[in-house]
Amino acid sequence: MIIKNGRVVTPQGILEDCTLKLEDGKIAELYAKEWDVAETVIDAEGAYLCPGFVDIHTHGGGGGDFMDAEDEAFDAALGFHSRYGTTSLLATSVTAPPEQICEMLSFVRKYKEKEHPICRVMGAHIEGPYISYKNKGAQHERFLRVPAKDSYDFILDNSDVIRTVTIAPELEGAEQMTKDLVAAGIVVCGGHDDGEKAKIMPVLEAGLSHCTHLWCAMSTVAMRDGVRSVGLCELGLTDDRLTVEIIADNHHITSDMMKLIFKCKGATGMCVVSDSLRAGGMPIGDTLYSLGTKKDPNAQKFIVSDGVARLPDGSRLAGSIQPVSQMVKNLVQDAGIPLWNAVTCGSLTPAKVVGIDHLVGSIEVGKLADICIMDEGLNVIKTITGGKLVYERERING
Ligand SMILES: [Zn+2]
């Protein structure tokens, strides 16, 4: 495939007037001069060619939740993400009994091996059950666990597909768990916590390297023992050993907070994640959705109102309904962050965080041909995964 007349968005800036040559599912050339007459040619007409987005924290979309653990749900979620330019993701669990999480992991393993996916399942992010009672967010408290008391063998046993695990660093046993997970090649993220510096630092020394959705269900500045002191959020902002992720949907955090985080971390330290629920991409209505598997009648329920998912009583945000590309647009249009930096936050930086940047995350010769074509207003026109067109926006004017 050839994509001509494109403006390639790189981490350093924009390359004008590129002609991409995609071969064997990979990017072969950025300035192709000649090609076979039989080659498919896409005229980008001056649109932006962004790397396919990499979403390292999503629960689903299009009506499906990965915890449903069935083909239909996975296909629906992957369809939603690919329509919005995401070409790689980590399927994310919720707090649930280990057997339920393992059921999801068996589908992650199956989808990870799929040839010619519309959106790649690169592994799983385990969010809970080793999180704080106070900052559990929308997660179900019945299934919370403590590393010192409850086995985390099911995580180590599935380290072939688990790439990241979110834990609350103040929990008893979190330091040892972090050491064990890091030794198994898993990225340990701090989040859904009620920590303080004295309890977080040993876990940071043990290998904690990423913060899950900054400012959402996370410890922050507070009076502790008569002194105002930082929480995990501020440690994430100031410690260069930590990367951070943000839900840049203008509901979980505002554009002012996006600016502040970007000022502290830059494009190489800040990832945009959708944290999207099954309601992502669904028609707006009065539907009562379930968070986690629909097979569990006791699963936490949520509604969508005013462009975000909330618990039915409105007391808490439950997750987002926006894909990464919409959040990249928010970073540019609402927070004034340069386009190439915003795109990096949604592609190369998350790819680096989970160790897949040798494959995806930027438009470079030799990487997989995963591309999101966006118009001037930063809306997705086409998505290409592995050199194949998997989504094309309908032309309004023929
Ligand atoms: Zn989440």
Tab-separated table of C-alpha atoms and ligand atoms in Angstrom:
chain	number	residue	atom	x	y	z
A	1	MET	CA	0.000	0.000	0.000
A	2	ILE	CA	1.061	3.569	-0.748
A	3	ILE	CA	-0.189	6.588	1.216
A	4	LYS	CA	0.677	9.787	-0.618
A	5	ASN	CA	0.300	13.494	0.211
A	6	GLY	CA	0.512	12.887	3.948
A	7	ARG	CA	1.946	14.953	6.803
A	8	VAL	CA	3.700	12.475	9.080
A	9	VAL	CA	3.473	13.340	12.775
A	10	THR	CA	6.715	12.334	14.531
A	11	PRO	CA	7.770	12.930	18.165
A	12	GLN	CA	9.979	15.797	16.950
A	13	GLY	CA	7.555	17.534	14.608
A	14	ILE	CA	5.730	17.168	11.314
A	15	LEU	CA	7.287	15.839	8.103
A	16	GLU	CA	5.572	17.474	5.137
A	17	ASP	CA	4.588	15.820	1.878
A	18	CYS	CA	5.439	12.209	2.667
A	19	THR	CA	4.638	9.162	0.561
A	20	LEU	CA	4.577	6.099	2.772
A	21	LYS	CA	5.249	2.685	1.333
A	22	LEU	CA	3.834	-0.177	3.410
A	23	GLU	CA	5.148	-3.642	2.701
A	24	ASP	CA	4.519	-6.993	4.400
A	25	GLY	CA	2.599	-5.228	7.149
A	26	LYS	CA	5.499	-2.898	7.959
A	27	ILE	CA	6.565	0.628	7.105
A	28	ALA	CA	9.098	0.336	4.267
A	29	GLU	CA	9.681	3.950	3.158
A	30	LEU	CA	8.666	7.473	4.197
A	31	TYR	CA	9.457	9.186	0.909
A	32	ALA	CA	8.697	6.523	-1.712
A	33	LYS	CA	9.398	7.593	-5.278
A	34	GLU	CA	8.182	4.579	-7.243
A	35	TRP	CA	5.878	1.617	-6.812
A	36	ASP	CA	4.158	-1.146	-8.707
A	37	VAL	CA	1.137	-0.109	-10.815
A	38	ALA	CA	-0.941	-2.755	-9.070
A	39	GLU	CA	-0.269	-1.161	-5.671
A	40	THR	CA	-3.228	0.288	-3.716
A	41	VAL	CA	-2.709	4.048	-3.449
A	42	ILE	CA	-4.441	6.176	-0.820
A	43	ASP	CA	-4.352	9.931	-1.358
A	44	ALA	CA	-4.249	11.486	2.130
A	45	GLU	CA	-4.883	14.918	0.576
A	46	GLY	CA	-2.631	16.669	3.065
A	47	ALA	CA	-4.096	14.980	6.169
A	48	TYR	CA	-2.040	14.032	9.221
A	49	LEU	CA	-0.528	10.552	9.282
A	50	CYS	CA	-0.239	9.646	12.962
A	51	PRO	CA	1.057	6.398	14.371
A	52	GLY	CA	-1.853	4.150	15.350
A	53	PHE	CA	-2.700	4.973	18.951
A	54	VAL	CA	-1.634	2.685	21.803
A	55	ASP	CA	-4.151	2.467	24.654
A	56	ILE	CA	-2.630	0.825	27.721
A	57	HIS	CA	-5.739	1.190	29.895
A	58	THR	CA	-9.141	0.318	28.427
A	59	HIS	CA	-11.948	-1.897	29.680
A	60	GLY	CA	-13.817	-2.088	26.386
A	61	GLY	CA	-16.196	-0.191	24.121
A	62	GLY	CA	-18.877	-0.746	21.530
A	63	GLY	CA	-20.992	-2.531	24.146
A	64	GLY	CA	-18.307	-5.066	25.098
A	65	ASP	CA	-16.217	-5.294	28.274
A	66	PHE	CA	-13.073	-7.444	28.124
A	67	MET	CA	-14.193	-9.021	31.405
A	68	ASP	CA	-17.176	-10.511	29.540
A	69	ALA	CA	-14.545	-12.994	28.290
A	70	GLU	CA	-16.182	-13.820	25.000
A	71	ASP	CA	-15.414	-13.219	21.317
A	72	GLU	CA	-18.395	-10.946	20.817
A	73	ALA	CA	-17.264	-8.522	23.530
A	74	PHE	CA	-13.632	-8.495	22.398
A	75	ASP	CA	-14.664	-7.904	18.772
A	76	ALA	CA	-17.033	-5.081	19.770
A	77	ALA	CA	-14.363	-3.358	21.868
A	78	LEU	CA	-11.656	-3.749	19.223
A	79	GLY	CA	-14.094	-2.440	16.596
A	80	PHE	CA	-14.791	0.661	18.695
A	81	HIS	CA	-11.107	1.396	19.213
A	82	SER	CA	-10.109	0.808	15.584
A	83	ARG	CA	-12.827	3.212	14.388
A	84	TYR	CA	-11.063	5.875	16.424
A	85	GLY	CA	-7.513	5.177	15.311
A	86	THR	CA	-6.305	2.946	18.154
A	87	THR	CA	-4.361	-0.006	16.742
A	88	SER	CA	-2.838	-1.550	19.900
A	89	LEU	CA	-4.229	-1.899	23.395
A	90	LEU	CA	-3.972	-3.660	26.713
A	91	ALA	CA	-7.253	-5.299	27.739
A	92	THR	CA	-7.888	-4.129	31.288
A	93	SER	CA	-9.580	-6.075	34.068
A	94	VAL	CA	-11.569	-4.789	37.027
A	95	THR	CA	-11.536	-5.913	40.636
A	96	ALA	CA	-13.080	-9.388	40.556
A	97	PRO	CA	-12.371	-12.917	41.828
A	98	PRO	CA	-9.101	-14.267	40.299
A	99	GLU	CA	-11.035	-16.961	38.367
A	100	GLN	CA	-12.978	-14.263	36.544
A	101	ILE	CA	-9.810	-12.345	35.723
A	102	CYS	CA	-8.166	-15.555	34.479
A	103	GLU	CA	-11.120	-16.154	32.183
A	104	MET	CA	-10.454	-12.771	30.593
A	105	LEU	CA	-6.746	-13.603	30.348
A	106	SER	CA	-7.471	-16.749	28.351
A	107	PHE	CA	-9.196	-14.560	25.734
A	108	VAL	CA	-6.338	-12.055	25.839
A	109	ARG	CA	-3.954	-14.926	25.071
A	110	LYS	CA	-6.128	-16.046	22.168
A	111	TYR	CA	-6.502	-12.543	20.678
A	112	LYS	CA	-2.808	-11.767	21.131
A	113	GLU	CA	-2.056	-14.570	18.673
A	114	LYS	CA	-4.611	-13.471	16.056
A	115	GLU	CA	-3.297	-12.728	12.589
A	116	HIS	CA	-4.401	-9.531	10.823
A	117	PRO	CA	-6.263	-7.962	13.757
A	118	ILE	CA	-8.146	-4.681	13.268
A	119	CYS	CA	-6.651	-3.623	16.605
A	120	ARG	CA	-3.875	-5.547	18.325
A	121	VAL	CA	-4.354	-6.988	21.805
A	122	MET	CA	-0.805	-6.638	23.142
A	123	GLY	CA	-1.556	-8.093	26.555
A	124	ALA	CA	-3.451	-7.252	29.695
A	125	HIS	CA	-3.467	-4.606	32.409
A	126	ILE	CA	-4.671	-5.915	35.762
A	127	GLU	CA	-6.428	-3.083	37.620
A	128	GLY	CA	-7.273	-4.351	41.064
A	129	PRO	CA	-7.886	-6.341	43.223
A	130	TYR	CA	-4.755	-5.137	45.135
A	131	ILE	CA	-6.044	-1.596	45.609
A	132	SER	CA	-7.164	0.626	48.457
A	133	TYR	CA	-10.591	0.420	50.045
A	134	LYS	CA	-10.816	4.192	50.286
A	135	ASN	CA	-9.800	4.930	46.698
A	136	LYS	CA	-11.304	1.910	44.993
A	137	GLY	CA	-13.175	4.287	42.689
A	138	ALA	CA	-15.941	2.423	40.888
A	139	GLN	CA	-14.394	-0.974	41.653
A	140	HIS	CA	-16.205	-3.536	43.752
A	141	GLU	CA	-14.997	-3.678	47.388
A	142	ARG	CA	-16.111	-7.283	47.925
A	143	PHE	CA	-13.158	-8.627	45.960
A	144	LEU	CA	-10.336	-6.369	47.184
A	145	ARG	CA	-7.163	-8.223	48.225
A	146	VAL	CA	-3.996	-7.456	50.231
A	147	PRO	CA	-0.668	-8.765	48.842
A	148	ALA	CA	0.620	-9.911	52.259
A	149	LYS	CA	-2.535	-11.930	52.944
A	150	ASP	CA	-3.806	-13.068	49.573
A	151	SER	CA	-1.813	-14.925	46.970
A	152	TYR	CA	-0.950	-13.157	43.724
A	153	ASP	CA	0.223	-16.344	42.056
A	154	PHE	CA	-2.485	-16.030	39.416
A	155	ILE	CA	-0.673	-12.914	38.187
A	156	LEU	CA	2.773	-14.531	38.093
A	157	ASP	CA	1.277	-17.619	36.411
A	158	ASN	CA	-0.045	-15.432	33.587
A	159	SER	CA	3.015	-13.232	33.111
A	160	ASP	CA	3.105	-14.237	29.430
A	161	VAL	CA	0.119	-11.953	28.773
A	162	ILE	CA	0.062	-9.559	31.738
A	163	ARG	CA	2.084	-6.444	30.946
A	164	THR	CA	1.000	-4.105	33.748
A	165	VAL	CA	-0.584	-4.377	37.190
A	166	THR	CA	-1.996	-1.512	39.226
A	167	ILE	CA	-1.497	-1.795	42.990
A	168	ALA	CA	-1.902	0.549	45.940
A	169	PRO	CA	1.659	0.946	47.298
A	170	GLU	CA	0.611	1.389	50.936
A	171	LEU	CA	-0.906	-2.097	51.179
A	172	GLU	CA	0.900	-4.599	53.368
A	173	GLY	CA	3.174	-6.686	51.144
A	174	ALA	CA	3.186	-4.254	48.211
A	175	GLU	CA	6.981	-3.929	48.259
A	176	GLN	CA	7.569	-7.684	47.951
A	177	MET	CA	4.812	-8.010	45.350
A	178	THR	CA	6.436	-5.247	43.286
A	179	LYS	CA	9.803	-7.039	43.426
A	180	ASP	CA	8.192	-10.322	42.354
A	181	LEU	CA	6.216	-8.786	39.505
A	182	VAL	CA	9.131	-6.747	38.174
A	183	ALA	CA	11.290	-9.900	38.247
A	184	ALA	CA	8.596	-11.567	36.112
A	185	GLY	CA	8.831	-8.753	33.541
A	186	ILE	CA	5.620	-7.000	34.604
A	187	VAL	CA	5.357	-3.212	34.851
A	188	VAL	CA	4.044	-2.196	38.275
A	189	CYS	CA	1.805	0.865	38.378
A	190	GLY	CA	0.702	2.751	41.469
A	191	GLY	CA	-2.908	3.820	41.671
A	192	HIS	CA	-6.282	3.515	43.384
A	193	ASP	CA	-4.225	4.197	46.520
A	194	ASP	CA	-4.378	5.961	49.855
A	195	GLY	CA	-0.628	6.217	50.290
A	196	GLU	CA	1.810	8.754	51.632
A	197	LYS	CA	5.457	9.366	50.790
A	198	ALA	CA	6.927	7.210	53.576
A	199	LYS	CA	4.953	4.186	52.395
A	200	ILE	CA	5.296	4.814	48.666
A	201	MET	CA	9.099	5.292	48.499
A	202	PRO	CA	10.089	1.698	49.390
A	203	VAL	CA	7.749	0.446	46.643
A	204	LEU	CA	9.252	2.944	44.220
A	205	GLU	CA	12.703	1.640	45.144
A	206	ALA	CA	11.387	-1.901	44.548
A	207	GLY	CA	10.522	-1.036	40.946
A	208	LEU	CA	7.215	0.848	40.786
A	209	SER	CA	7.550	2.777	37.529
A	210	HIS	CA	4.177	4.140	36.410
A	211	CYS	CA	1.135	5.916	37.874
A	212	THR	CA	-2.390	4.902	36.894
A	213	HIS	CA	-4.756	7.730	35.856
A	214	LEU	CA	-3.280	10.687	37.713
A	215	TRP	CA	-5.582	12.506	40.133
A	216	CYS	CA	-8.292	9.863	39.747
A	217	ALA	CA	-8.730	7.638	42.824
A	218	MET	CA	-5.169	8.542	43.897
A	219	SER	CA	-3.517	9.941	47.027
A	220	THR	CA	-2.644	13.605	46.742
A	221	VAL	CA	-1.645	16.617	48.876
A	222	ALA	CA	-3.238	16.405	52.340
A	223	MET	CA	-2.577	17.205	55.981
A	224	ARG	CA	-0.824	14.204	57.521
A	225	ASP	CA	0.335	14.283	61.149
A	226	GLY	CA	-0.094	18.041	61.213
A	227	VAL	CA	2.028	18.658	58.120
A	228	ARG	CA	0.772	19.215	54.585
A	229	SER	CA	2.529	16.646	52.410
A	230	VAL	CA	2.429	14.997	48.989
A	231	GLY	CA	0.752	11.813	47.830
A	232	LEU	CA	1.409	9.481	44.916
A	233	CYS	CA	0.093	12.039	42.454
A	234	GLU	CA	2.752	14.636	43.246
A	235	LEU	CA	5.495	12.003	43.465
A	236	GLY	CA	4.427	10.939	39.975
A	237	LEU	CA	4.721	14.519	38.757
A	238	THR	CA	8.164	15.142	40.239
A	239	ASP	CA	10.038	11.823	40.227
A	240	ASP	CA	11.645	11.039	36.855
A	241	ARG	CA	11.544	7.305	37.577
A	242	LEU	CA	7.771	7.446	37.221
A	243	THR	CA	5.748	7.859	34.042
A	244	VAL	CA	2.112	8.837	34.420
A	245	GLU	CA	-1.131	8.264	32.559
A	246	ILE	CA	-4.067	10.629	32.271
A	247	ILE	CA	-7.723	10.346	31.270
A	248	ALA	CA	-7.778	13.525	29.178
A	249	ASP	CA	-11.545	13.649	28.634
A	250	ASN	CA	-12.243	17.048	30.284
A	251	HIS	CA	-14.295	15.251	32.954
A	252	HIS	CA	-11.773	13.183	34.929
A	253	ILE	CA	-9.337	16.079	34.665
A	254	THR	CA	-9.671	19.539	33.151
A	255	SER	CA	-7.442	21.109	30.509
A	256	ASP	CA	-5.658	23.149	33.225
A	257	MET	CA	-4.630	19.908	34.902
A	258	MET	CA	-3.478	18.510	31.554
A	259	LYS	CA	-1.244	21.600	31.157
A	260	LEU	CA	0.200	21.161	34.640
A	261	ILE	CA	0.953	17.472	34.115
A	262	PHE	CA	2.497	18.151	30.701
A	263	LYS	CA	4.690	20.885	32.209
A	264	CYS	CA	6.030	18.420	34.781
A	265	LYS	CA	6.367	15.289	32.650
A	266	GLY	CA	6.605	16.379	29.003
A	267	ALA	CA	5.533	14.116	26.151
A	268	THR	CA	7.984	11.386	27.135
A	269	GLY	CA	6.611	11.031	30.663
A	270	MET	CA	2.875	11.332	30.114
A	271	CYS	CA	0.528	8.808	28.454
A	272	VAL	CA	-3.033	9.382	27.379
A	273	VAL	CA	-5.309	6.439	28.189
A	274	SER	CA	-8.998	6.040	27.431
A	275	ASP	CA	-9.997	4.000	30.517
A	276	SER	CA	-13.042	3.476	28.297
A	277	LEU	CA	-15.922	1.332	29.449
A	278	ARG	CA	-18.294	-0.766	27.361
A	279	ALA	CA	-20.421	2.357	26.791
A	280	GLY	CA	-17.715	3.896	24.576
A	281	GLY	CA	-19.126	4.443	21.089
A	282	MET	CA	-22.652	3.416	22.107
A	283	PRO	CA	-25.776	5.496	21.445
A	284	ILE	CA	-26.588	7.945	24.242
A	285	GLY	CA	-29.629	6.835	26.264
A	286	ASP	CA	-30.769	5.727	29.691
A	287	THR	CA	-28.984	2.383	29.554
A	288	LEU	CA	-27.775	0.914	32.836
A	289	TYR	CA	-24.437	-0.718	31.988
A	290	SER	CA	-22.363	-3.157	34.024
A	291	LEU	CA	-18.721	-2.514	34.896
A	292	GLY	CA	-16.858	-5.790	34.457
A	293	THR	CA	-18.462	-8.962	33.246
A	294	LYS	CA	-22.110	-8.864	32.277
A	295	LYS	CA	-22.321	-12.489	33.460
A	296	ASP	CA	-22.132	-11.349	37.106
A	297	PRO	CA	-25.550	-10.064	38.244
A	298	ASN	CA	-23.837	-8.264	41.142
A	299	ALA	CA	-21.383	-6.358	38.933
A	300	GLN	CA	-21.122	-2.637	39.602
A	301	LYS	CA	-23.582	-0.684	37.439
A	302	PHE	CA	-23.043	2.680	35.767
A	303	ILE	CA	-24.860	5.172	33.570
A	304	VAL	CA	-23.639	7.636	30.970
A	305	SER	CA	-24.532	11.253	31.520
A	306	ASP	CA	-23.014	14.443	30.163
A	307	GLY	CA	-20.351	12.598	28.169
A	308	VAL	CA	-18.891	10.498	30.984
A	309	ALA	CA	-19.671	7.275	32.868
A	310	ARG	CA	-20.885	7.677	36.454
A	311	LEU	CA	-22.201	5.420	39.185
A	312	PRO	CA	-26.036	5.389	39.046
A	313	ASP	CA	-26.320	7.730	42.070
A	314	GLY	CA	-23.939	10.178	40.359
A	315	SER	CA	-21.517	10.013	43.314
A	316	ARG	CA	-18.426	8.976	41.350
A	317	LEU	CA	-16.996	8.886	37.851
A	318	ALA	CA	-16.780	5.274	36.683
A	319	GLY	CA	-14.541	5.632	33.627
A	320	SER	CA	-14.589	7.346	30.280
A	321	ILE	CA	-16.417	6.831	27.011
A	322	GLN	CA	-13.814	8.606	24.862
A	323	PRO	CA	-11.115	6.912	22.762
A	324	VAL	CA	-7.463	8.032	22.813
A	325	SER	CA	-7.763	10.039	19.562
A	326	GLN	CA	-10.472	12.248	21.093
A	327	MET	CA	-8.217	12.869	24.107
A	328	VAL	CA	-5.285	13.759	21.847
A	329	LYS	CA	-7.616	16.281	20.232
A	330	ASN	CA	-8.537	17.618	23.698
A	331	LEU	CA	-4.847	18.031	24.576
A	332	VAL	CA	-4.269	20.081	21.428
A	333	GLN	CA	-7.484	22.092	21.243
A	334	ASP	CA	-8.220	22.614	24.954
A	335	ALA	CA	-4.811	22.442	26.651
A	336	GLY	CA	-2.764	24.022	23.837
A	337	ILE	CA	-0.235	21.189	23.695
A	338	PRO	CA	1.584	20.910	20.318
A	339	LEU	CA	0.091	18.233	18.050
A	340	TRP	CA	3.256	16.123	17.808
A	341	ASN	CA	3.609	16.085	21.609
A	342	ALA	CA	-0.049	15.154	22.101
A	343	VAL	CA	0.242	12.361	19.519
A	344	THR	CA	3.394	11.062	21.265
A	345	CYS	CA	1.436	10.921	24.543
A	346	GLY	CA	-1.062	8.630	22.807
A	347	SER	CA	1.400	6.448	20.917
A	348	LEU	CA	5.159	6.235	21.513
A	349	THR	CA	5.153	6.995	25.237
A	350	PRO	CA	2.573	4.329	26.187
A	351	ALA	CA	4.335	1.892	23.836
A	352	LYS	CA	7.599	2.553	25.726
A	353	VAL	CA	5.944	2.196	29.115
A	354	VAL	CA	4.839	-1.355	28.286
A	355	GLY	CA	7.915	-2.262	26.220
A	356	ILE	CA	6.409	-2.568	22.740
A	357	ASP	CA	7.992	0.515	21.175
A	358	HIS	CA	10.259	-1.608	18.978
A	359	LEU	CA	7.059	-2.692	17.170
A	360	VAL	CA	4.602	0.212	17.365
A	361	GLY	CA	4.179	3.789	18.561
A	362	SER	CA	5.788	5.810	15.759
A	363	ILE	CA	5.922	5.980	11.985
A	364	GLU	CA	9.427	4.687	11.363
A	365	VAL	CA	10.867	2.364	8.742
A	366	GLY	CA	10.763	-1.208	10.046
A	367	LYS	CA	7.914	-0.722	12.537
A	368	LEU	CA	4.475	-2.247	12.021
A	369	ALA	CA	2.334	-0.357	9.505
A	370	ASP	CA	-0.221	0.917	12.031
A	371	ILE	CA	-1.436	4.359	11.011
A	372	CYS	CA	-4.251	6.706	11.942
A	373	ILE	CA	-5.092	9.352	9.329
A	374	MET	CA	-6.614	12.500	10.852
A	375	ASP	CA	-8.062	15.607	9.257
A	376	GLU	CA	-7.195	19.201	10.142
A	377	GLY	CA	-9.796	19.147	12.947
A	378	LEU	CA	-8.137	15.992	14.379
A	379	ASN	CA	-10.989	13.648	13.514
A	380	VAL	CA	-10.108	10.144	12.356
A	381	ILE	CA	-10.538	9.589	8.601
A	382	LYS	CA	-8.916	6.175	8.205
A	383	THR	CA	-7.264	3.519	10.333
A	384	ILE	CA	-4.662	1.145	8.941
A	385	THR	CA	-3.465	-1.847	10.963
A	386	GLY	CA	-0.602	-3.985	9.715
A	387	GLY	CA	-0.755	-2.286	6.297
A	388	LYS	CA	-4.476	-3.029	5.867
A	389	LEU	CA	-7.286	-0.490	5.793
A	390	VAL	CA	-9.562	-1.435	8.709
A	391	TYR	CA	-11.687	1.712	9.006
A	392	GLU	CA	-12.717	4.451	6.622
A	393	ARG	CA	-14.990	7.377	7.489
A	394	GLU	CA	-17.937	7.829	5.164
A	395	ARG	CA	-17.556	10.804	2.885
A	396	ILE	CA	-20.267	13.308	3.610
A	397	ASN	CA	-20.093	14.983	0.202
A	398	GLY	CA	-19.709	11.921	-1.990
B	1	ZN	ZN	-9.683	1.514	34.594
